[in-house]
Amino acid sequence: GITVDNKLSFDTHVTALKKDCFRLIRNVVKKRFIFSNDQMKLVVNSIVACRLDYCNSIYFGINENLLNQLQLIQNAAAKAVVGLYKHDHLGETLKELHWLPIKYRVQFKLLLLVYKCLNGLGPDYLMSMFRYADFNHSIYFHEPRVLSHYGERSFQKTGPKLWNCLPLELKSCSNIDIFKSLLLLLSQRIDNITITLSCLLS
């Protein structure tokens, strides 16, 4: 589940999640000798990565320190999969495992949810949040004006903001599997497309 505090900082939740995930990682590493790398990846995905991905859209806009704490969990999980020690350099391990860093996993989840809403695959209460910027405009969404930090983090605000930054090729994609593949490819090439995704990173 999710632990919600009165400031929506998710500090308590991330602290508990980190403690739980590191305990699981330590237990798995003790048994690493009986698993191949592929088996380790499956196990770690099943017990750690799924916890990081659970309701991860709530992490959009949280404190940078908390985001770093979540990234530490993913880094430790990646090291466990490939057999690196705690203080070993991670290098390109995340890319080799085809894992997006936490920040981009959150954006990926939000954009996928927006795509589902646009194509009748999302719940009605979320689909009703979006309206196009101009009459009969199928590319850009109107970004609602908000008056607080909490509003800036809301799906009604972040969904249009992230969607408007996407290339036309992704916005016009008619198949969800192709959309996910293209979005994943775009996220993996993030270092080379800072102009295209500059507003995603703001």
mmCIF file of C-alpha atoms in Angstrom:
data_model
loop_
_atom_site.group_PDB
_atom_site.id
_atom_site.type_symbol
_atom_site.label_atom_id
_atom_site.label_comp_id
_atom_site.label_asym_id
_atom_site.label_seq_id
_atom_site.Cartn_x
_atom_site.Cartn_y
_atom_site.Cartn_z
ATOM 1 C CA GLY A 1 0.000 0.000 0.000
ATOM 2 C CA ILE A 2 0.851 3.693 0.074
ATOM 3 C CA THR A 3 1.521 5.678 3.241
ATOM 4 C CA VAL A 4 0.127 9.188 2.797
ATOM 5 C CA ASP A 5 1.246 12.030 5.057
ATOM 6 C CA ASN A 6 -0.578 15.341 5.555
ATOM 7 C CA LYS A 7 1.847 17.214 3.261
ATOM 8 C CA LEU A 8 1.842 14.595 0.490
ATOM 9 C CA SER A 9 5.631 14.454 0.695
ATOM 10 C CA PHE A 10 5.622 10.628 0.865
ATOM 11 C CA ASP A 11 8.682 10.831 3.085
ATOM 12 C CA THR A 12 7.394 8.158 5.457
ATOM 13 C CA HIS A 13 6.363 5.935 2.572
ATOM 14 C CA VAL A 14 9.741 6.124 0.809
ATOM 15 C CA THR A 15 11.624 5.477 4.064
ATOM 16 C CA ALA A 16 9.556 2.355 4.761
ATOM 17 C CA LEU A 17 9.833 1.206 1.143
ATOM 18 C CA LYS A 18 13.614 1.603 1.180
ATOM 19 C CA LYS A 19 13.942 -0.421 4.380
ATOM 20 C CA ASP A 20 11.711 -3.176 3.029
ATOM 21 C CA CYS A 21 13.412 -3.380 -0.380
ATOM 22 C CA PHE A 22 16.947 -3.451 1.004
ATOM 23 C CA ARG A 23 15.950 -6.273 3.348
ATOM 24 C CA LEU A 24 14.603 -8.247 0.388
ATOM 25 C CA ILE A 25 17.715 -7.527 -1.697
ATOM 26 C CA ARG A 26 20.011 -8.723 1.091
ATOM 27 C CA ASN A 27 18.037 -11.950 1.409
ATOM 28 C CA VAL A 28 18.146 -12.594 -2.328
ATOM 29 C CA VAL A 29 21.878 -11.882 -2.604
ATOM 30 C CA LYS A 30 22.550 -14.561 0.019
ATOM 31 C CA LYS A 31 21.021 -17.120 -2.376
ATOM 32 C CA ARG A 32 22.541 -15.684 -5.542
ATOM 33 C CA PHE A 33 24.799 -18.682 -6.124
ATOM 34 C CA ILE A 34 21.810 -20.861 -7.059
ATOM 35 C CA PHE A 35 20.493 -18.439 -9.712
ATOM 36 C CA SER A 36 21.645 -17.448 -13.184
ATOM 37 C CA ASN A 37 21.589 -13.745 -14.141
ATOM 38 C CA ASP A 38 18.273 -14.192 -15.962
ATOM 39 C CA GLN A 39 16.760 -15.951 -12.969
ATOM 40 C CA MET A 40 18.058 -13.248 -10.637
ATOM 41 C CA LYS A 41 16.508 -10.577 -12.846
ATOM 42 C CA LEU A 42 13.171 -12.390 -12.690
ATOM 43 C CA VAL A 43 13.332 -12.739 -8.905
ATOM 44 C CA VAL A 44 14.385 -9.113 -8.327
ATOM 45 C CA ASN A 45 11.701 -7.866 -10.709
ATOM 46 C CA SER A 46 9.121 -9.920 -8.842
ATOM 47 C CA ILE A 47 9.936 -8.755 -5.326
ATOM 48 C CA VAL A 48 11.689 -5.370 -5.655
ATOM 49 C CA ALA A 49 10.980 -3.683 -9.005
ATOM 50 C CA CYS A 50 7.252 -4.301 -8.617
ATOM 51 C CA ARG A 51 7.335 -2.393 -5.323
ATOM 52 C CA LEU A 52 9.097 0.541 -6.973
ATOM 53 C CA ASP A 53 6.546 0.572 -9.793
ATOM 54 C CA TYR A 54 3.468 0.266 -7.591
ATOM 55 C CA CYS A 55 1.512 3.550 -7.885
ATOM 56 C CA ASN A 56 4.786 5.234 -8.883
ATOM 57 C CA SER A 57 2.993 8.141 -10.564
ATOM 58 C CA ILE A 58 2.652 9.651 -7.068
ATOM 59 C CA TYR A 59 6.410 10.280 -7.132
ATOM 60 C CA PHE A 60 6.173 12.931 -9.832
ATOM 61 C CA GLY A 61 7.356 16.212 -8.362
ATOM 62 C CA ILE A 62 8.446 14.837 -4.991
ATOM 63 C CA ASN A 63 11.540 16.071 -3.168
ATOM 64 C CA GLU A 64 14.737 15.362 -5.111
ATOM 65 C CA ASN A 65 16.275 13.676 -2.089
ATOM 66 C CA LEU A 66 13.404 11.191 -1.924
ATOM 67 C CA LEU A 67 13.762 10.521 -5.634
ATOM 68 C CA ASN A 68 17.442 9.778 -5.028
ATOM 69 C CA GLN A 69 16.494 7.353 -2.247
ATOM 70 C CA LEU A 70 14.265 5.472 -4.682
ATOM 71 C CA GLN A 71 17.092 5.451 -7.221
ATOM 72 C CA LEU A 72 19.404 3.919 -4.602
ATOM 73 C CA ILE A 73 16.954 1.026 -4.260
ATOM 74 C CA GLN A 74 16.930 0.437 -8.000
ATOM 75 C CA ASN A 75 20.730 0.668 -8.175
ATOM 76 C CA ALA A 76 21.074 -1.920 -5.404
ATOM 77 C CA ALA A 77 18.597 -4.190 -7.175
ATOM 78 C CA ALA A 78 20.555 -3.894 -10.438
ATOM 79 C CA LYS A 79 23.824 -4.728 -8.675
ATOM 80 C CA ALA A 80 22.192 -7.773 -7.117
ATOM 81 C CA VAL A 81 21.109 -9.022 -10.545
ATOM 82 C CA VAL A 82 24.546 -8.800 -12.175
ATOM 83 C CA GLY A 83 26.583 -9.737 -9.103
ATOM 84 C CA LEU A 84 28.189 -6.399 -8.296
ATOM 85 C CA TYR A 85 29.137 -5.509 -4.750
ATOM 86 C CA LYS A 86 27.692 -2.617 -2.753
ATOM 87 C CA HIS A 87 30.470 -0.129 -3.544
ATOM 88 C CA ASP A 88 31.092 -1.250 -7.152
ATOM 89 C CA HIS A 89 30.467 1.301 -9.904
ATOM 90 C CA LEU A 90 27.082 0.739 -11.533
ATOM 91 C CA GLY A 91 28.199 1.907 -14.995
ATOM 92 C CA GLU A 92 25.798 0.977 -17.808
ATOM 93 C CA THR A 93 24.076 -1.779 -15.822
ATOM 94 C CA LEU A 94 20.623 -0.173 -15.892
ATOM 95 C CA LYS A 95 20.747 0.151 -19.686
ATOM 96 C CA GLU A 96 21.988 -3.418 -20.048
ATOM 97 C CA LEU A 97 19.030 -4.608 -17.973
ATOM 98 C CA HIS A 98 16.672 -2.368 -19.999
ATOM 99 C CA TRP A 99 15.600 -0.600 -16.806
ATOM 100 C CA LEU A 100 14.665 3.053 -16.931
ATOM 101 C CA PRO A 101 15.936 5.193 -14.037
ATOM 102 C CA ILE A 102 13.235 5.972 -11.485
ATOM 103 C CA LYS A 103 12.579 9.511 -12.750
ATOM 104 C CA TYR A 104 11.839 8.258 -16.247
ATOM 105 C CA ARG A 105 9.874 5.230 -15.033
ATOM 106 C CA VAL A 106 7.493 7.672 -13.354
ATOM 107 C CA GLN A 107 7.144 9.748 -16.534
ATOM 108 C CA PHE A 108 6.693 6.570 -18.587
ATOM 109 C CA LYS A 109 3.820 5.441 -16.343
ATOM 110 C CA LEU A 110 2.108 8.842 -16.517
ATOM 111 C CA LEU A 111 2.392 9.078 -20.302
ATOM 112 C CA LEU A 112 1.104 5.540 -20.736
ATOM 113 C CA LEU A 113 -1.897 6.426 -18.590
ATOM 114 C CA VAL A 114 -2.547 9.533 -20.703
ATOM 115 C CA TYR A 115 -2.365 7.424 -23.873
ATOM 116 C CA LYS A 116 -4.894 4.980 -22.433
ATOM 117 C CA CYS A 117 -7.241 7.833 -21.555
ATOM 118 C CA LEU A 118 -7.017 9.242 -25.074
ATOM 119 C CA ASN A 119 -7.784 5.905 -26.661
ATOM 120 C CA GLY A 120 -10.694 4.848 -24.476
ATOM 121 C CA LEU A 121 -8.630 2.454 -22.369
ATOM 122 C CA GLY A 122 -8.601 4.508 -19.164
ATOM 123 C CA PRO A 123 -11.261 5.104 -16.510
ATOM 124 C CA ASP A 124 -13.940 7.692 -17.298
ATOM 125 C CA TYR A 125 -13.054 9.952 -14.372
ATOM 126 C CA LEU A 126 -9.512 10.360 -15.749
ATOM 127 C CA MET A 127 -10.550 10.651 -19.384
ATOM 128 C CA SER A 128 -12.777 13.596 -18.501
ATOM 129 C CA MET A 129 -9.781 15.588 -17.213
ATOM 130 C CA PHE A 130 -8.349 16.310 -20.652
ATOM 131 C CA ARG A 131 -9.411 18.802 -23.285
ATOM 132 C CA TYR A 132 -7.573 19.920 -26.394
ATOM 133 C CA ALA A 133 -5.936 23.319 -26.467
ATOM 134 C CA ASP A 134 -7.990 24.509 -29.467
ATOM 135 C CA PHE A 135 -11.184 23.360 -31.145
ATOM 136 C CA ASN A 136 -10.640 20.103 -33.052
ATOM 137 C CA HIS A 137 -6.934 20.112 -32.080
ATOM 138 C CA SER A 138 -5.629 16.558 -31.694
ATOM 139 C CA ILE A 139 -2.018 17.278 -30.752
ATOM 140 C CA TYR A 140 -1.835 19.597 -27.742
ATOM 141 C CA PHE A 141 -3.782 19.574 -24.503
ATOM 142 C CA HIS A 142 -4.858 22.534 -22.480
ATOM 143 C CA GLU A 143 -2.757 22.761 -19.307
ATOM 144 C CA PRO A 144 -5.021 23.886 -16.454
ATOM 145 C CA ARG A 145 -3.891 26.731 -14.240
ATOM 146 C CA VAL A 146 -3.075 25.639 -10.703
ATOM 147 C CA LEU A 147 -2.436 27.695 -7.594
ATOM 148 C CA SER A 148 -0.377 25.351 -5.428
ATOM 149 C CA HIS A 149 2.509 22.869 -5.476
ATOM 150 C CA TYR A 150 0.010 20.066 -4.950
ATOM 151 C CA GLY A 151 -1.840 21.168 -8.059
ATOM 152 C CA GLU A 152 1.390 21.116 -10.053
ATOM 153 C CA ARG A 153 1.796 17.437 -9.163
ATOM 154 C CA SER A 154 -1.764 16.444 -9.984
ATOM 155 C CA PHE A 155 -2.455 14.155 -12.945
ATOM 156 C CA GLN A 156 -4.753 16.790 -14.443
ATOM 157 C CA LYS A 157 -1.710 19.100 -14.705
ATOM 158 C CA THR A 158 1.191 16.684 -15.271
ATOM 159 C CA GLY A 159 -0.629 14.574 -17.866
ATOM 160 C CA PRO A 160 -1.096 17.396 -20.424
ATOM 161 C CA LYS A 161 2.322 18.866 -19.584
ATOM 162 C CA LEU A 162 4.175 15.642 -20.346
ATOM 163 C CA TRP A 163 2.014 14.756 -23.350
ATOM 164 C CA ASN A 164 2.566 18.139 -25.015
ATOM 165 C CA CYS A 165 6.332 17.506 -24.938
ATOM 166 C CA LEU A 166 6.146 14.273 -26.926
ATOM 167 C CA PRO A 167 7.107 14.064 -30.627
ATOM 168 C CA LEU A 168 4.204 13.836 -33.068
ATOM 169 C CA GLU A 169 5.187 10.267 -33.939
ATOM 170 C CA LEU A 170 4.264 9.117 -30.444
ATOM 171 C CA LYS A 171 1.134 11.234 -30.138
ATOM 172 C CA SER A 172 -0.305 9.797 -33.350
ATOM 173 C CA CYS A 173 0.554 6.172 -32.550
ATOM 174 C CA SER A 174 -2.514 3.938 -32.930
ATOM 175 C CA ASN A 175 -1.213 0.824 -31.157
ATOM 176 C CA ILE A 176 -0.443 0.754 -27.432
ATOM 177 C CA ASP A 177 2.376 -1.791 -27.768
ATOM 178 C CA ILE A 178 4.088 0.321 -30.422
ATOM 179 C CA PHE A 179 3.542 3.413 -28.276
ATOM 180 C CA LYS A 180 5.223 1.728 -25.288
ATOM 181 C CA SER A 181 8.148 0.573 -27.440
ATOM 182 C CA LEU A 182 8.699 4.027 -28.942
ATOM 183 C CA LEU A 183 8.337 5.741 -25.567
ATOM 184 C CA LEU A 184 10.823 3.325 -24.013
ATOM 185 C CA LEU A 185 13.266 3.944 -26.852
ATOM 186 C CA LEU A 186 12.836 7.697 -26.431
ATOM 187 C CA SER A 187 13.481 7.454 -22.693
ATOM 188 C CA GLN A 188 16.583 5.288 -23.175
ATOM 189 C CA ARG A 189 18.021 7.893 -25.557
ATOM 190 C CA ILE A 190 17.282 10.694 -23.097
ATOM 191 C CA ASP A 191 20.857 12.016 -23.014
ATOM 192 C CA ASN A 192 20.770 12.735 -26.745
ATOM 193 C CA ILE A 193 17.390 14.469 -26.955
ATOM 194 C CA THR A 194 17.494 17.166 -24.319
ATOM 195 C CA ILE A 195 15.749 19.650 -26.614
ATOM 196 C CA THR A 196 12.806 17.362 -27.353
ATOM 197 C CA LEU A 197 12.286 16.464 -23.713
ATOM 198 C CA SER A 198 13.456 19.669 -22.081
ATOM 199 C CA CYS A 199 10.012 20.365 -20.657
ATOM 200 C CA LEU A 200 9.788 16.824 -19.288
ATOM 201 C CA LEU A 201 12.854 17.462 -17.201
ATOM 202 C CA SER A 202 11.747 20.815 -15.821
#
